[in-house]
XYZ file of C-alpha atoms in Angstrom:
446
model
C 0.603 -38.083 2.293
C 3.095 -37.327 5.049
C 3.198 -34.053 6.940
C 4.107 -31.199 4.561
C 7.486 -29.548 4.972
C 7.654 -25.932 6.151
C 10.342 -24.226 4.066
C 11.614 -20.794 5.131
C 14.045 -18.328 3.516
C 17.536 -17.835 4.932
C 19.065 -14.607 3.697
C 21.963 -14.990 6.123
C 23.130 -17.232 8.947
C 21.216 -15.345 11.635
C 17.953 -15.610 9.698
C 18.608 -19.303 9.200
C 18.948 -19.810 12.951
C 15.734 -17.924 13.687
C 13.882 -19.824 10.966
C 14.729 -23.132 12.616
C 14.224 -21.869 16.171
C 10.728 -20.674 15.276
C 9.574 -23.769 13.429
C 11.043 -24.357 9.959
C 11.731 -27.892 8.754
C 14.066 -26.688 6.015
C 15.516 -23.474 4.603
C 16.692 -22.280 1.219
C 19.721 -20.046 0.811
C 21.294 -18.339 -2.164
C 24.603 -19.338 -3.659
C 26.702 -16.139 -3.792
C 26.336 -14.325 -7.155
C 24.032 -16.931 -8.650
C 20.612 -16.611 -7.046
C 17.747 -14.238 -7.776
C 18.388 -12.367 -4.540
C 21.973 -11.499 -5.392
C 21.818 -8.024 -3.857
C 20.328 -9.213 -0.556
C 22.272 -12.458 -0.257
C 24.670 -12.220 2.710
C 26.103 -15.722 2.383
C 29.666 -16.263 1.233
C 31.123 -19.679 0.498
C 32.525 -20.156 4.020
C 29.218 -18.953 5.455
C 27.305 -21.511 3.431
C 29.515 -24.249 4.889
C 28.843 -23.049 8.433
C 25.117 -22.805 7.741
C 25.036 -26.271 6.241
C 26.854 -27.844 9.180
C 24.525 -26.105 11.628
C 21.430 -27.191 9.695
C 22.491 -30.810 9.521
C 23.380 -30.823 13.224
C 19.677 -30.152 13.839
C 18.655 -32.981 11.534
C 17.076 -30.487 9.144
C 17.586 -29.579 5.485
C 19.080 -26.741 3.479
C 18.575 -26.179 -0.237
C 20.904 -23.964 -2.266
C 19.370 -21.642 -4.833
C 21.171 -21.276 -8.173
C 18.280 -19.933 -10.206
C 19.531 -17.069 -12.353
C 19.462 -17.301 -16.146
C 23.160 -16.911 -16.966
C 24.681 -15.392 -20.071
C 27.708 -17.105 -21.611
C 30.107 -15.017 -19.541
C 28.706 -16.480 -16.326
C 28.729 -20.135 -17.294
C 32.264 -21.032 -16.254
C 32.099 -19.097 -12.954
C 28.799 -20.835 -12.311
C 30.296 -24.238 -13.038
C 33.048 -23.555 -10.503
C 30.505 -22.363 -7.945
C 28.440 -25.520 -8.371
C 31.569 -27.626 -7.865
C 32.347 -25.755 -4.637
C 28.786 -25.953 -3.333
C 28.450 -29.633 -4.221
C 31.426 -30.442 -1.994
C 29.543 -28.963 0.967
C 26.699 -31.469 0.625
C 23.461 -29.488 0.237
C 20.208 -31.412 0.434
C 19.238 -30.102 -3.006
C 19.948 -27.437 -5.600
C 17.151 -25.123 -6.726
C 17.609 -24.352 -10.437
C 15.684 -23.009 -13.414
C 17.978 -22.794 -16.442
C 18.390 -26.071 -18.405
C 22.086 -25.356 -18.947
C 22.680 -24.914 -15.232
C 20.764 -28.112 -14.531
C 22.981 -29.849 -17.098
C 26.078 -28.680 -15.211
C 24.709 -29.838 -11.865
C 23.820 -33.299 -13.161
C 27.278 -33.622 -14.671
C 29.149 -32.358 -11.598
C 27.050 -33.798 -8.763
C 24.512 -36.347 -10.003
C 23.923 -37.495 -6.415
C 22.470 -34.133 -5.303
C 18.721 -33.749 -5.959
C 17.572 -30.859 -8.132
C 14.427 -28.880 -7.372
C 12.996 -26.985 -10.333
C 12.690 -23.290 -9.475
C 9.417 -21.459 -9.885
C 11.329 -19.319 -12.406
C 10.929 -22.225 -14.834
C 7.186 -21.465 -14.932
C 5.877 -25.000 -14.535
C 2.097 -24.681 -14.906
C 0.977 -28.002 -16.424
C 1.382 -31.752 -16.011
C 3.093 -32.296 -19.367
C 5.860 -29.922 -18.360
C 6.112 -31.715 -15.021
C 6.523 -35.032 -16.851
C 9.263 -33.564 -19.007
C 11.227 -32.305 -16.019
C 10.729 -35.572 -14.133
C 12.276 -37.367 -17.101
C 15.261 -35.002 -16.860
C 15.881 -36.194 -13.318
C 14.133 -33.404 -11.386
C 12.965 -34.690 -7.992
C 10.813 -31.729 -6.947
C 8.984 -29.001 -8.851
C 8.319 -25.602 -7.299
C 5.084 -24.748 -9.049
C 4.209 -21.337 -10.429
C 2.181 -19.120 -8.118
C -0.343 -18.587 -10.916
C -1.923 -22.032 -10.483
C -5.287 -22.887 -8.968
C -5.869 -25.700 -6.499
C -7.528 -27.743 -9.229
C -4.511 -27.349 -11.500
C -2.117 -28.326 -8.722
C -4.168 -31.436 -8.015
C -4.189 -32.436 -11.685
C -0.402 -32.140 -11.905
C -0.027 -34.356 -8.833
C -2.466 -36.944 -10.173
C -0.727 -37.088 -13.552
C 2.825 -37.043 -12.154
C 2.622 -38.546 -8.644
C 6.296 -39.515 -8.523
C 7.533 -35.906 -8.404
C 7.355 -33.859 -5.202
C 5.460 -30.586 -5.475
C 6.425 -27.416 -3.646
C 4.215 -24.332 -3.528
C 4.629 -20.775 -2.272
C 2.145 -20.076 0.519
C 3.319 -16.686 1.785
C 5.180 -13.557 0.757
C 5.573 -10.983 -1.973
C 4.178 -11.676 -5.424
C 6.056 -10.532 -8.510
C 3.987 -8.540 -10.990
C 5.492 -10.615 -13.822
C 4.976 -14.273 -14.632
C 6.940 -15.963 -11.848
C 9.619 -13.317 -11.968
C 10.142 -13.078 -15.740
C 10.352 -9.283 -15.614
C 12.230 -6.651 -17.626
C 10.751 -3.540 -15.995
C 13.638 -3.166 -13.544
C 16.084 -3.624 -16.410
C 14.383 -0.886 -18.414
C 13.956 1.588 -15.561
C 17.245 1.157 -13.699
C 19.428 -1.163 -15.797
C 19.185 -3.826 -13.086
C 18.217 -7.235 -14.427
C 15.731 -9.162 -12.302
C 16.734 -12.372 -14.054
C 20.308 -11.852 -12.855
C 19.244 -11.315 -9.253
C 19.329 -7.496 -9.080
C 15.650 -6.491 -9.280
C 15.014 -2.860 -8.262
C 11.282 -3.512 -7.643
C 10.332 -0.821 -10.149
C 6.776 -2.168 -10.207
C 6.313 -0.811 -6.679
C 7.508 2.719 -7.339
C 5.069 5.610 -7.327
C 3.691 6.652 -10.706
C 1.350 9.325 -11.985
C -0.958 8.586 -14.911
C -1.513 11.100 -17.707
C -3.881 11.076 -20.660
C -2.850 12.536 -23.986
C 0.314 11.981 -25.958
C 3.879 11.301 -24.914
C 5.039 14.786 -25.877
C 1.865 16.585 -24.808
C 0.178 15.000 -21.786
C -3.164 16.748 -21.461
C -3.936 16.132 -17.788
C -3.171 13.892 -14.844
C -5.660 11.106 -14.214
C -6.706 11.122 -10.548
C -9.231 9.236 -8.470
C -12.768 10.593 -8.646
C -15.079 11.018 -5.675
C -16.898 7.772 -6.423
C -13.566 5.938 -6.208
C -12.801 7.061 -2.660
C -14.241 5.414 0.429
C -15.418 7.424 3.419
C -12.068 6.963 5.128
C -10.183 8.256 2.091
C -8.960 4.943 0.694
C -8.773 4.507 -3.056
C -11.319 1.883 -4.126
C -11.285 2.038 -7.933
C -14.358 1.778 -10.098
C -13.377 -0.163 -13.203
C -14.677 1.106 -16.526
C -13.425 1.011 -20.131
C -10.959 3.796 -20.922
C -10.399 5.399 -24.290
C -7.325 7.210 -25.510
C -3.621 6.956 -24.764
C -2.273 6.904 -21.221
C 1.250 7.563 -19.981
C 3.073 6.953 -16.714
C 5.470 9.334 -15.022
C 7.656 7.834 -12.285
C 8.069 10.027 -9.200
C 11.860 10.331 -9.526
C 11.788 10.843 -13.317
C 9.648 13.928 -13.973
C 9.123 14.646 -17.643
C 9.774 11.060 -18.739
C 6.543 9.486 -19.963
C 6.030 5.751 -20.516
C 3.075 4.585 -22.550
C 0.841 2.208 -20.584
C -0.276 -0.528 -22.952
C -3.307 -2.530 -21.931
C -4.929 -5.668 -23.298
C -7.792 -7.850 -22.123
C -5.673 -9.018 -19.185
C -4.929 -5.538 -17.832
C -1.928 -3.249 -17.620
C 1.466 -4.470 -16.511
C 2.918 -1.956 -14.107
C 1.591 -3.100 -10.776
C 2.088 -3.192 -7.027
C 0.772 -6.569 -6.024
C -0.655 -7.434 -2.658
C 1.084 -10.245 -0.813
C 0.297 -13.927 -0.944
C -1.165 -15.576 2.146
C -2.474 -19.111 1.735
C -2.547 -20.093 5.396
C -6.292 -20.695 5.213
C -5.796 -23.183 2.360
C -3.088 -25.458 3.744
C -5.344 -28.509 4.011
C -6.563 -28.009 0.449
C -2.982 -27.673 -0.776
C -1.957 -30.841 1.032
C -4.956 -32.679 -0.409
C -3.924 -31.437 -3.858
C -0.530 -33.089 -3.425
C 1.768 -30.328 -2.169
C 4.640 -31.749 -0.109
C 6.387 -28.500 0.824
C 4.935 -25.138 1.874
C 7.348 -22.386 0.902
C 7.642 -18.858 2.313
C 9.168 -16.045 0.244
C 11.451 -13.449 1.813
C 15.230 -13.897 1.838
C 15.579 -10.121 2.093
C 13.169 -9.823 5.043
C 14.171 -9.339 8.694
C 14.651 -11.946 11.410
C 11.402 -10.619 12.875
C 9.534 -11.441 9.671
C 11.130 -14.871 9.339
C 10.427 -15.824 12.961
C 6.860 -14.490 13.020
C 5.834 -16.170 9.789
C 7.631 -19.414 10.644
C 5.938 -19.909 13.992
C 2.488 -19.012 12.629
C 2.684 -21.493 9.765
C 4.263 -24.055 12.115
C 1.257 -23.840 14.411
C -1.189 -23.906 11.507
C 0.424 -27.021 10.026
C 0.599 -28.790 13.389
C -3.046 -28.041 14.155
C -4.026 -29.165 10.659
C -2.217 -32.464 11.163
C -3.958 -32.974 14.508
C -7.307 -32.324 12.870
C -8.243 -29.506 15.224
C -9.729 -26.156 14.347
C -7.432 -23.112 14.420
C -6.971 -21.898 17.977
C -6.500 -18.271 16.922
C -6.696 -15.965 13.894
C -3.641 -16.803 11.814
C -4.126 -13.927 9.371
C -4.276 -11.341 12.159
C -1.028 -12.745 13.524
C 0.629 -12.574 10.098
C -0.568 -8.984 9.671
C 1.855 -8.054 12.457
C 4.653 -8.490 9.899
C 5.490 -6.440 6.806
C 2.761 -6.810 4.180
C 0.813 -4.943 1.505
C -2.476 -6.638 2.256
C -3.134 -10.319 1.673
C -4.724 -12.376 -1.084
C -4.713 -16.177 -1.579
C -3.176 -15.785 -5.011
C -4.872 -17.768 -7.777
C -5.766 -20.753 -5.605
C -9.535 -20.381 -5.815
C -9.998 -17.768 -8.550
C -8.286 -15.002 -10.475
C -7.970 -12.154 -7.939
C -8.223 -9.540 -10.738
C -8.304 -5.985 -9.346
C -8.176 -7.250 -5.748
C -4.610 -8.381 -6.376
C -3.317 -4.823 -6.498
C -2.452 -2.418 -3.692
C -3.350 1.023 -4.998
C -1.807 3.152 -2.292
C 1.882 4.048 -2.089
C 4.569 1.409 -1.781
C 3.973 1.184 1.959
C 3.555 -1.625 4.447
C 0.322 -2.380 6.296
C 1.777 -4.235 9.268
C 0.095 -3.628 12.612
C 3.279 -4.182 14.652
C 6.979 -3.409 14.355
C 10.124 -5.179 15.443
C 11.239 -3.644 18.750
C 14.315 -5.708 19.447
C 16.008 -9.002 20.148
C 17.238 -10.205 23.529
C 20.968 -10.873 23.268
C 21.868 -11.713 26.875
C 20.253 -12.163 30.288
C 22.297 -10.560 33.055
C 22.821 -11.886 36.611
C 20.838 -8.957 38.050
C 17.740 -9.970 36.077
C 18.018 -7.293 33.418
C 18.202 -8.303 29.774
C 20.547 -6.837 27.220
C 18.454 -6.057 24.159
C 19.440 -4.901 20.702
C 16.895 -2.207 19.817
C 15.575 -2.293 16.247
C 12.810 0.345 16.471
C 12.111 3.135 18.947
C 10.534 2.241 22.269
C 9.535 4.541 25.121
C 8.790 4.076 28.775
C 5.092 3.301 29.157
C 4.678 1.778 25.693
C 3.237 -1.711 25.438
C 5.595 -4.347 24.083
C 5.050 -8.013 23.324
C 7.632 -10.716 23.893
C 7.041 -13.641 21.569
C 8.518 -17.113 21.625
C 8.476 -20.090 19.253
C 5.706 -21.402 21.522
C 2.677 -19.092 21.435
C 1.732 -20.131 24.959
C 4.785 -18.347 26.380
C 4.036 -14.950 24.804
C 3.385 -12.035 27.121
C 2.857 -8.293 26.945
C 3.981 -5.610 29.348
C 4.576 -1.896 29.542
C 8.119 -0.682 29.062
C 9.464 0.129 32.507
C 13.067 0.375 33.614
C 15.691 0.906 30.898
C 19.293 2.036 30.989
C 22.018 2.427 28.399
C 25.382 0.702 28.417
C 26.859 3.672 30.304
C 24.542 2.755 33.202
C 22.355 5.850 32.649
C 18.607 5.462 33.176
C 16.717 6.328 29.977
C 13.089 6.723 28.970
C 13.525 6.419 25.196
C 15.600 3.937 23.193
C 16.151 4.378 19.474
C 16.586 1.666 16.890
C 20.121 1.395 15.595
C 21.588 3.347 18.511
C 23.012 0.313 20.249
C 21.996 -2.118 22.965
C 20.185 -1.291 26.180
C 19.420 -3.045 29.440
C 15.710 -3.529 30.053
C 13.602 -5.106 32.780
C 11.150 -7.812 31.699
C 8.339 -8.942 33.968
C 8.713 -12.611 33.015
C 11.550 -14.913 32.093
C 13.277 -14.338 28.764
C 16.283 -15.945 27.127
C 18.773 -14.960 24.424
C 17.207 -14.956 20.973
C 13.691 -14.074 22.100
C 12.110 -11.352 19.957
C 10.186 -8.276 21.072
C 7.680 -6.220 19.084
C 5.382 -3.292 19.640
C 2.281 -1.886 18.028
C 3.025 0.349 15.103
C 2.931 3.961 16.197
C 1.093 6.679 14.273
C 4.423 8.305 13.410
C 5.428 5.094 11.636
C 2.480 5.087 9.260
């Protein structure tokens, strides 16, 4: 099998550029109104054209996501959108709904169709069916094991397989969720998920109209450093959830042999299983995160780029990939279902908070003739703090202490705040526009 593709998210044109600069082979972007990141999607039709031209000028690929499940009222607008997007010449459409696929085949039969993970493809018979409908690539469900992926490839070798290797995991079956719809009237299957599964809830025992007491962690469920490490035991009685912003509203928590279904999943990280995934037949490694920052996109892209390149060269990892990835937003990592069912380890039991060890400090926008760099500040930095400048090439990274800074009014400063505008800063080594800067996460950020 040829070298697997590294596929990164492109929530907007800037993220697309950073994805390619830091190592992506291809990106996927949402068609306005009709992808499952409708709220975060910054692309408009003219922006998609610009992004597509830029991508193809690099000799790389861009796939357009049209993966909502439309009601009748959206069918004609969707048809028109597909016609417009087809004229731009994407390298593929990513789709889930059979009706939408029907439109695409009718309008632009020359454009390949990749089956979205929203279609829940988990077996080889389903893969055969979709192959016979003209699907060229299947984005497999995250819920599959390596053995299952391999079986699908062996049974249907003439269809490309794509697999998510990094990013957030939906608490529902590949995104088929109604919790957001129920809690906030925002339909995840129409691209407006409110992430209600990650809100903070209290658990009560009793009845809906008379909750007897709040269920809290016991001493044997707390580690020495105060982290909740639950002890699993059978529970009897009725339990109810109360969401933090909805006091007095109690939701019954139903449970079966598979567990309860209001969850805050840890994040997927399969970087240690790339060789196994390739051997199982995966042709494209996909990263989730169209709503994430340029810092996230760049950091994850370059780490997976290096891991894939070292894998292809047959050399052992030259550094700890997982530690590097932990410098980006995450809720703790698991390898998904690749080797086993993660069960209780799949859940993050603390608040809906990130565990990243570092934060985005800024991006270099311009290098001035006097040697100073104009930097857009994204998070607070202070004189004397250690910062790290990181490039697409790990060998060029360097750290230094923040020294000379001044604002655009030419006033020397010792503190720069994120969102307060650009500053001029002195770097100890060469930098160039587009280079990213990060710092260790401060205690006040936790």
